[in-house]
mmCIF file of C-alpha atoms and ligand atoms in Angstrom:
data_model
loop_
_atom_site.group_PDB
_atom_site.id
_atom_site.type_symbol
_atom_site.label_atom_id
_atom_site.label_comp_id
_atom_site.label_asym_id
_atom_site.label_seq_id
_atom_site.Cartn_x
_atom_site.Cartn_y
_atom_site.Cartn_z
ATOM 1 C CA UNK A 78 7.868 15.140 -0.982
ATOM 2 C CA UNK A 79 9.915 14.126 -3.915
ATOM 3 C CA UNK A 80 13.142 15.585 -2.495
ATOM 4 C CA UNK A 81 14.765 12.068 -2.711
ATOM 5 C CA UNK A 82 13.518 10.522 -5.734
ATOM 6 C CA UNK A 83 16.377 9.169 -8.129
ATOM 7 C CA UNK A 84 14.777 8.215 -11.712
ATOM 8 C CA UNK A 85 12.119 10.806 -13.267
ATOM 9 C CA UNK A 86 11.563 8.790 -16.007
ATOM 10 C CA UNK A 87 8.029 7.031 -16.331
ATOM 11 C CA UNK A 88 8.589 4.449 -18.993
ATOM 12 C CA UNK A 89 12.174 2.861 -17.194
ATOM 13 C CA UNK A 90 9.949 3.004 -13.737
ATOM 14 C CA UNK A 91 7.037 1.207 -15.216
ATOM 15 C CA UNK A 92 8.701 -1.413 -17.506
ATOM 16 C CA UNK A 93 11.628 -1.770 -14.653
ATOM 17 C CA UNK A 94 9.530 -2.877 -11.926
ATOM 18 C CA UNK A 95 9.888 -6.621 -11.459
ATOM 19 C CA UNK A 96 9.179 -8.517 -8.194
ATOM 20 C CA UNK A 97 12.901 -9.039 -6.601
ATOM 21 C CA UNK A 98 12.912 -11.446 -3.865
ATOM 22 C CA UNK A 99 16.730 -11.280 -2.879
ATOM 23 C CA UNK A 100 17.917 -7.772 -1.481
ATOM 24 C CA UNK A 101 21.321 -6.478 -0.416
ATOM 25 C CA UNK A 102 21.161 -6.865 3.059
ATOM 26 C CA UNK A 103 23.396 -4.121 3.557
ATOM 27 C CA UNK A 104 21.504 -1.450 2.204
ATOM 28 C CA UNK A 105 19.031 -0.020 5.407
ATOM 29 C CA UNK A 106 16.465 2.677 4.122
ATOM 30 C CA UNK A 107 15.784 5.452 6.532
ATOM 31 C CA UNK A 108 12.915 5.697 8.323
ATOM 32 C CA UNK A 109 12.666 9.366 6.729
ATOM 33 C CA UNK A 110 12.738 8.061 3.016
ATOM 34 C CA UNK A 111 10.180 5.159 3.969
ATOM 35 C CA UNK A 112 7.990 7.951 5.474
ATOM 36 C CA UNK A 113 8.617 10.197 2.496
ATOM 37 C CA UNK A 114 7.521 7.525 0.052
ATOM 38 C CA UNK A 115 4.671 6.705 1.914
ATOM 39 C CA UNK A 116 3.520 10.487 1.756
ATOM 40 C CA UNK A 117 3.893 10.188 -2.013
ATOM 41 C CA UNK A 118 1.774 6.986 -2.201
ATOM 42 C CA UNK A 119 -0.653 8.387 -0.418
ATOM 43 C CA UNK A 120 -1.113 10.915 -3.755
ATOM 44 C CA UNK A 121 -3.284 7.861 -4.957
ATOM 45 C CA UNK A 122 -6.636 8.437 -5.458
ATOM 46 C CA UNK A 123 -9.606 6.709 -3.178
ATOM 47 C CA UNK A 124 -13.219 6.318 -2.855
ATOM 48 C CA UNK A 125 -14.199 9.941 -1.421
ATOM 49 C CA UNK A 126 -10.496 10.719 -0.746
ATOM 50 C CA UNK A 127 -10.945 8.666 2.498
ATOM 51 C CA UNK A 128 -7.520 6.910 2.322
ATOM 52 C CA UNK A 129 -8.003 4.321 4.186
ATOM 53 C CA UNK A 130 -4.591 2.616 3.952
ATOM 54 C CA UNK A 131 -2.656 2.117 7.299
ATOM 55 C CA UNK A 132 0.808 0.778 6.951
ATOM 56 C CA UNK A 133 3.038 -1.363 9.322
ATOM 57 C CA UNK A 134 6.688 -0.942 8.699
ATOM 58 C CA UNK A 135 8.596 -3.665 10.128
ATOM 59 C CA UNK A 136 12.189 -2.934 9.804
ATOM 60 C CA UNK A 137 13.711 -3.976 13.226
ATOM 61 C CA UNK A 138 15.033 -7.438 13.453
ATOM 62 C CA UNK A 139 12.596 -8.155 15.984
ATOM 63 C CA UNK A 140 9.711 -7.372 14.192
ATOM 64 C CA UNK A 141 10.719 -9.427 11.299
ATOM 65 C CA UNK A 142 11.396 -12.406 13.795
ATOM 66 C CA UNK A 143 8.074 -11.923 14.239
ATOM 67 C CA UNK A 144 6.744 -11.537 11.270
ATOM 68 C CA UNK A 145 8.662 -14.858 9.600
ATOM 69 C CA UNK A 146 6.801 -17.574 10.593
ATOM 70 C CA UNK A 147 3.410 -15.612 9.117
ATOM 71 C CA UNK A 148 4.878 -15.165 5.497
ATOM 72 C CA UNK A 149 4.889 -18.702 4.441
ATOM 73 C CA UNK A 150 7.209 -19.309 1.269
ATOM 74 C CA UNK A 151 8.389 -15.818 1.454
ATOM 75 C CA UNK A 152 10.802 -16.030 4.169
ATOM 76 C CA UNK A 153 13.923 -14.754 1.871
ATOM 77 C CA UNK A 154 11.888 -11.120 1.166
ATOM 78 C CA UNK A 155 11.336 -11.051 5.037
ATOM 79 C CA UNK A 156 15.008 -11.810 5.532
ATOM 80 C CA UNK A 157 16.802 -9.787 2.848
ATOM 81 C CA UNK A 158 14.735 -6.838 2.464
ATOM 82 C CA UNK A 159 15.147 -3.731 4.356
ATOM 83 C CA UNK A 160 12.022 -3.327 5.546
ATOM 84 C CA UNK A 161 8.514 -5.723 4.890
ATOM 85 C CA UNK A 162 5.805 -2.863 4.486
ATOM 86 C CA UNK A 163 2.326 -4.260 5.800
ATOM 87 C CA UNK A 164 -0.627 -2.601 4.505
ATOM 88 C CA UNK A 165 -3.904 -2.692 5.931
ATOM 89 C CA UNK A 166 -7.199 -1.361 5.017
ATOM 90 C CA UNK A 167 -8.730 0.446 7.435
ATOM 91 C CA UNK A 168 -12.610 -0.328 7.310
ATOM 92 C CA UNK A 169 -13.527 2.700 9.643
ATOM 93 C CA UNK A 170 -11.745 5.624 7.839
ATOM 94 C CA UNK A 171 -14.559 7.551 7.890
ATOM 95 C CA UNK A 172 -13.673 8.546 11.146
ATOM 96 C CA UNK A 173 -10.948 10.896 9.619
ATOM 97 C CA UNK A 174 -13.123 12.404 6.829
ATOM 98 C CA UNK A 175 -14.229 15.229 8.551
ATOM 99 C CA UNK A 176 -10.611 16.330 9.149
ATOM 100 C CA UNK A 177 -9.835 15.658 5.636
ATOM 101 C CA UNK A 178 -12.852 17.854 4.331
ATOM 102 C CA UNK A 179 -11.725 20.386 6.637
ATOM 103 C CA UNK A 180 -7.935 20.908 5.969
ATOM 104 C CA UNK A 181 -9.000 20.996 1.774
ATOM 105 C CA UNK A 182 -11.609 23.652 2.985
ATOM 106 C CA UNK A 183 -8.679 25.851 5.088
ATOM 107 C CA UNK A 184 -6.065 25.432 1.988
ATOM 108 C CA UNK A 185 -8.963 26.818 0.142
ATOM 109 C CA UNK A 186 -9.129 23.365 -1.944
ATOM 110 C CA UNK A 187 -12.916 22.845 -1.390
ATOM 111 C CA UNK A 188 -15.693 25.782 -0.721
ATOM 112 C CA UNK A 189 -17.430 25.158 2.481
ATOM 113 C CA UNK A 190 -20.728 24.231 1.282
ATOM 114 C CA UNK A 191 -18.869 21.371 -0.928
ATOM 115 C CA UNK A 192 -17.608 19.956 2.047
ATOM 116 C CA UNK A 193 -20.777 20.127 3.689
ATOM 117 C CA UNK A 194 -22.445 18.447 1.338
ATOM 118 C CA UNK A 195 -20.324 15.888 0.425
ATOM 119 C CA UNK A 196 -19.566 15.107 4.245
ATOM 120 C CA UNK A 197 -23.578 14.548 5.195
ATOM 121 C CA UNK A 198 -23.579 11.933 2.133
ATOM 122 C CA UNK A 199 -20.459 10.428 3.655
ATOM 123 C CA UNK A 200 -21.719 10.877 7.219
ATOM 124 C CA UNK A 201 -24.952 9.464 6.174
ATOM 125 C CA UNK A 202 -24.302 6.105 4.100
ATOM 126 C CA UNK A 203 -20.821 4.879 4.801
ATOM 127 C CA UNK A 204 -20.635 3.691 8.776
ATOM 128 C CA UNK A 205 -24.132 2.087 7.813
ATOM 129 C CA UNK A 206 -22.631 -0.348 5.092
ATOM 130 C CA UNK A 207 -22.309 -4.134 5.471
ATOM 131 C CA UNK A 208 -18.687 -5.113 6.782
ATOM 132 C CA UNK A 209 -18.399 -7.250 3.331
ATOM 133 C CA UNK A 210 -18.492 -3.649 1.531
ATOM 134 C CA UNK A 211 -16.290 -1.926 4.010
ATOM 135 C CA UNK A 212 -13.323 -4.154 3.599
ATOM 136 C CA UNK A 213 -14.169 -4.071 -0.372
ATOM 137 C CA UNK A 214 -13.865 -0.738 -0.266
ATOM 138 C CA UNK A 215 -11.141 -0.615 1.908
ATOM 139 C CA UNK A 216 -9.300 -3.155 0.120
ATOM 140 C CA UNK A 217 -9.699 -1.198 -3.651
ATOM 141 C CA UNK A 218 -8.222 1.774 -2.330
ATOM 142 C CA UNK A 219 -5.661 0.606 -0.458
ATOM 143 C CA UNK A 220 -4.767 -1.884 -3.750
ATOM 144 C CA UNK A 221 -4.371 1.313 -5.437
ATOM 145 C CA UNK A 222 -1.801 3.208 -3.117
ATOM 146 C CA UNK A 223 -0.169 -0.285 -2.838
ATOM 147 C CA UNK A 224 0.366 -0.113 -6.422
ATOM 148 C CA UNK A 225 1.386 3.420 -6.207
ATOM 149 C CA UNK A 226 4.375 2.862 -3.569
ATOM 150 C CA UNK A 227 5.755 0.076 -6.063
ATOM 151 C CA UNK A 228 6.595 2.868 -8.517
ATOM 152 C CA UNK A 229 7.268 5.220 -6.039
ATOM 153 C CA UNK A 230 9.614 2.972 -4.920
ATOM 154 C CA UNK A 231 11.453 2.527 -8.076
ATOM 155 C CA UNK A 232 11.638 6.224 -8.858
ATOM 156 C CA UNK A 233 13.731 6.100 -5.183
ATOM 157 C CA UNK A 234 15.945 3.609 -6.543
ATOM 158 C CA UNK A 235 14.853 0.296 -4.868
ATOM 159 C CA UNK A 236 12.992 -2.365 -5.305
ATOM 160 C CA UNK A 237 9.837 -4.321 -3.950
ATOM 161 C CA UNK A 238 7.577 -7.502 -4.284
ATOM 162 C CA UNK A 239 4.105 -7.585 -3.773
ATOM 163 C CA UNK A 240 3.090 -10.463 -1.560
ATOM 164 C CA UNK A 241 -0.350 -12.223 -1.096
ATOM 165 C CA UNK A 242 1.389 -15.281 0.850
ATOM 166 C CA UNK A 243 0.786 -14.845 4.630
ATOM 167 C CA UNK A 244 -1.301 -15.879 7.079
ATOM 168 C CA UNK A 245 -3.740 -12.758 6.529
ATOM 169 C CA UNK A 246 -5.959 -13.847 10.037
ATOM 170 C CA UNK A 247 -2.747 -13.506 12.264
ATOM 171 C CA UNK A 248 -0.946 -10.084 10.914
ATOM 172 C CA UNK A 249 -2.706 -7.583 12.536
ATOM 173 C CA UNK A 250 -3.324 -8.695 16.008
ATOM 174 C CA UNK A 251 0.726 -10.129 15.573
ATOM 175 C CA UNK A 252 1.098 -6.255 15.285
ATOM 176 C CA UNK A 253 -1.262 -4.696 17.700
ATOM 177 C CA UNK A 254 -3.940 -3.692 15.176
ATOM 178 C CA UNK A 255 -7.504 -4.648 15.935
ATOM 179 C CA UNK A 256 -8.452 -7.045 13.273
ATOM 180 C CA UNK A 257 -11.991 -6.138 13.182
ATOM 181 C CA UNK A 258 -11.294 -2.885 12.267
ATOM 182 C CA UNK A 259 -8.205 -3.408 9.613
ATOM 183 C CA UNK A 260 -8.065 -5.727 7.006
ATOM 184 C CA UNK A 261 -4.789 -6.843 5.222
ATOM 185 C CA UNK A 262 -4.381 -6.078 1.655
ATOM 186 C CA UNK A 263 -1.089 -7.262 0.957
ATOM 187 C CA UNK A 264 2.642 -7.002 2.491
ATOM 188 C CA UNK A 265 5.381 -5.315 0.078
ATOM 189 C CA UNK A 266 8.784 -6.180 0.601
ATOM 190 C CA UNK A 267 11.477 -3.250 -0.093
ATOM 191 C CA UNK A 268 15.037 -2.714 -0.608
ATOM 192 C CA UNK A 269 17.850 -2.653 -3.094
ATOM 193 C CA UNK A 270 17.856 -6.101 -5.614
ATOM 194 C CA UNK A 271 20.672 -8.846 -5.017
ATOM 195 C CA UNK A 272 19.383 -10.784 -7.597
ATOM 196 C CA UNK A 273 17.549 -9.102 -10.113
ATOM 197 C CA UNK A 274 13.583 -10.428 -10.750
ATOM 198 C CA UNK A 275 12.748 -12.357 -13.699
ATOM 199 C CA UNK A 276 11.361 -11.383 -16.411
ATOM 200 C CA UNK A 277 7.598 -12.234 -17.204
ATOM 201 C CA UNK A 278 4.905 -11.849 -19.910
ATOM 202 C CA UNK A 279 1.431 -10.127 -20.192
ATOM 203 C CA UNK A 280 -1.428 -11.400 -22.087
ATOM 204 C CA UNK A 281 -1.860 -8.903 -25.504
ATOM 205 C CA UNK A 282 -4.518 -6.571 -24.875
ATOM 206 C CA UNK A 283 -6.991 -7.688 -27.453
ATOM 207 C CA UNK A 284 -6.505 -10.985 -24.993
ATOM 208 C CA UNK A 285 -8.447 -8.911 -22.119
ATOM 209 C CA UNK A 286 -10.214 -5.761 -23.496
ATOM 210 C CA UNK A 287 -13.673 -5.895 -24.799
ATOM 211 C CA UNK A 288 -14.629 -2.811 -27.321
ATOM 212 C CA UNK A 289 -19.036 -2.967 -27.275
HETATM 213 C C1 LIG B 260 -1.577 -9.429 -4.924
HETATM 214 C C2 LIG B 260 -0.272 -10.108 -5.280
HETATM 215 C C3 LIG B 260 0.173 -11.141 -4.499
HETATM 216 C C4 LIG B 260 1.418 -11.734 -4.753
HETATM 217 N N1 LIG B 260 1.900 -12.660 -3.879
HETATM 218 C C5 LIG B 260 3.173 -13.083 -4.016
HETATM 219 C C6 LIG B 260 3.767 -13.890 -3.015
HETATM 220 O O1 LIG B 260 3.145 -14.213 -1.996
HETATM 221 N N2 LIG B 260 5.053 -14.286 -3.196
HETATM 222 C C7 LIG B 260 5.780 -13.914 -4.288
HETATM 223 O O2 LIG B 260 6.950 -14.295 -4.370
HETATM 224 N N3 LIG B 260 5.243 -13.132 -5.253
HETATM 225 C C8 LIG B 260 3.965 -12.692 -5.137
HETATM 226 N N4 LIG B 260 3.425 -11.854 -6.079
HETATM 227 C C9 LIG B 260 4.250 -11.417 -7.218
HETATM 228 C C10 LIG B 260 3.787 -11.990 -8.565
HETATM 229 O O3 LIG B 260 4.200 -13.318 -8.691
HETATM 230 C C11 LIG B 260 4.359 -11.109 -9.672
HETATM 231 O O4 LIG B 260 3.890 -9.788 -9.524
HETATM 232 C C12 LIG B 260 3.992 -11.598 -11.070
HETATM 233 O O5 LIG B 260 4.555 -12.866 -11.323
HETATM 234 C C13 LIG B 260 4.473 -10.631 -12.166
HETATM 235 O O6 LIG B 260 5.863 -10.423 -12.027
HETATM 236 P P1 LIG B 260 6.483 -8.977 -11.803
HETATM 237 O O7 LIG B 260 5.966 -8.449 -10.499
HETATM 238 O O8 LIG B 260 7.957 -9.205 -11.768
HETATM 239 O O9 LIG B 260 6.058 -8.121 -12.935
HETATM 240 C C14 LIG B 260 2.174 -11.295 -5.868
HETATM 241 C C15 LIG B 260 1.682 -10.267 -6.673
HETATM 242 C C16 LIG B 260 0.492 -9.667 -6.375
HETATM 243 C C17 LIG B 260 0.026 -8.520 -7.226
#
């Protein structure tokens, strides 16, 4: 992890980010780098560390065939980019957070009885939730590590737009993932700009903070 990041610094990665919809088309990002910056995005934090993001990479010409008539407006990201990153919330991660609790205990990240705590709550509550609060959930965390791979991103020199426009009941059975079970969160283009993103403004933060 890390081994391939170009910019360290937080303020240029932050205030840099802009959504580019034009990329180079001759720049291809390796599958390894792609996997590395997903392992990095994954740092982000989750409710009860349960990570339920799941992430389609589509970077073959086929698969972005098929993925261009289910992005709407957004067909230049799908065409340009190197690779259209779908991300998914996965509304039955619990099924991984025993092996989660178990690896922290074996690095000797969590005492035992911690884990075997925390895992009967788990155990206990979340496969009995309504769906609704399942994909909530599912959809906050994954939000979060969406948000996280933008920057990540950056700091590996390229560059990424967050998209919302596609036609969210078609994506995962287009890709072979059961739709009951995963719930798209949003689809992030990546690659290296052709045409930089525009600038745009943010409300002042006395605009949207209340102080009680
Ligand atoms: C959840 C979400 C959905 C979005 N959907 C689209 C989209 O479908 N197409 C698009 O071109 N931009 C989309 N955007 C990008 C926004 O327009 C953009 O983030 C916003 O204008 C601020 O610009 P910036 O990203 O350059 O800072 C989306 C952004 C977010 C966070």
């Amino acid at each position: 992890m890390f081994t391939s990041t170009q910019n360290n610094d937080f303020a240029n990665i932050v205030k840099g980010r802009r959504s580019v919809r034009h990329y180079d088309e001759s720049i291809k990002i390796s599958r390894e780098e792609i996997s590395e910056m997903i392992a990095e995005a994954s740092l982000a934090p989750s409710s009860a560390n349960m990570q339920p993001w799941r992430v389609v990479v589509v970077d073959t010409p086929e698969g972005k065939e098929k993925l261009r008539p289910l992005v709407r407006f957004n067909t230049l990201q799908n065409d340009t980019s190197s690779a259209m990153v779908l991300i998914f919330g996965d509304t039955e991660s619990y099924l991984y957070v025993e092996e989660i609790y178990n690896t922290a205990v074996e690095q000797g990240k969590m005492p035992a009885e911690v884990r075997d705590r925390q895992l009967e709550t788990i155990l206990s509550m979340f496969p009995t939730l309504p769906k609704e609060l399942k994909v909530e959930i599912a959809k906050v965390d994954s939000s979060l590590f969406a948000m996280q791979f933008m920057l990540v991103a950056r700091a590996h020199g390229y560059d990424t737009n967050p998209m919302a426009g596609f036609e969210v009941d078609q994506v995962a059975r287009a890709f072979d993932l059961d739709e009951e079970r995963y719930a798209p969160v949003m689809i992030i283009s990546i690659g290296k700009a052709k045409e930089e993103g525009y600038e745009t403004v943010r409300l002042a933060s006395d605009k949207i903070t209340f102080w009680r």
